[in-house]
Amino acid sequence: TRAKTIDATVKAIEAAHPGVKVVTAYTSHIIIDRVAKNEGIKFPTPEEALDALKAEGYSRVALVSLDVIPGMEYNYDLGVYHNYKDQFKKMTLGTSLMYWQGQEGQADDVTQTIKALATQFPKQGKHDAILIMAHGTPQVSNAYYSVIQAKIDELGYKNVFVYTVEGWPSLETVLPKLKQNGIHHVTLMPMMMVAGDHANNDMAGAEPDSHKSILEAAGYKVDAYIHGIGENAAIQSLYLERANDAWNALEAK
């Protein structure tokens, strides 16, 4: 899964910037430990990566985020940026996949991302729905999911709903909408960089409390699309755009 998502996106960034050192760092210490234990590969934290770059004599660094929304992990990126920016001649920080919302003079990252995500939507009949499972966060940035839903509706995608594992809206929030719209068949898909534990277990697991099982118990036919959005070529292109923005800001006089 990592090879198809994170590594593939990093390779696209490397290909666009030949001759530039590209380092992959993980903000999740749990994932760092898990990968080290299971595969013997030790990914650095952002702090460790920056300490190493400084020791190697690098003086200009573009930090690039592979986060989906500016939530808790992006806050970590921001903290790292503020803690390290004075230790280098110049440092820039890119935005998450969805950041700007199309207010006056801004890009509309949310609409861009929905259109890219829609390239993987199955064909829908009037009784079919797509449920997009996001992570959710206890932070105020959880409000992004309301913006995402509003823009999905504005773009005219029918019976496409966003819900979260650890935030609002939840699956329970969406269930009445399915009933109300006469839905018989649902496709579940994660809106996460990698299809990991949440996608395989919370969303599509065989346990009675998985989203798939809850929907089936409520009488729906359910399919699960278990691929991280990092596998989607259109999404990878957007991540490359975000990386290029950080690089261009670094290069700017």
C-alpha angles and dihedrals in degrees: 000000000000091000091054096045122021096022092045091051092047089050090053089052091047091049090052092050108042114187093021119116110240118193125189115215128176124220092197109085089189091060092044089055093043094051091046092050098043101035107016091238115132114206114192126236113244088257092053091047093051093046088053093048090050091050089050090055101253112154104178123054134175111203111210124196125215091188120126099219130008093265133130097314092048087050086057089053089051092050091050090049093053093044095050108029093091092051092066133054089241135358131177132189122214124213129253120262090270114032114119115059103199101265115155111308093006134109116247101234092167095058090043091053095046090052090049091048091049089066086077097045114119119235109275133214122197092270095048127095135186118216114198112203115211127181103244126209138218087230126098087253087079083088087077088080090063089051091048091051092047091052092046087056092044091053089055100246104154122217094000111137134182120214134165140228096215106019145030133333096043128187087266089059091055100042095080090052090057091052092044092052096048095246119175102168130044133191115203120205133168123238092206130113091240129030096230136138096327093052097042099040114016093038107029106011125128093238116112092243096054116112091244092053093046091051093046090049087053089056102261126134105233134201123182125212101202103191128114115237087243086077091060109098092210091053091047088055090054092050088051089052090053090049091049090051090055091046094047090050088052091050094045116107 
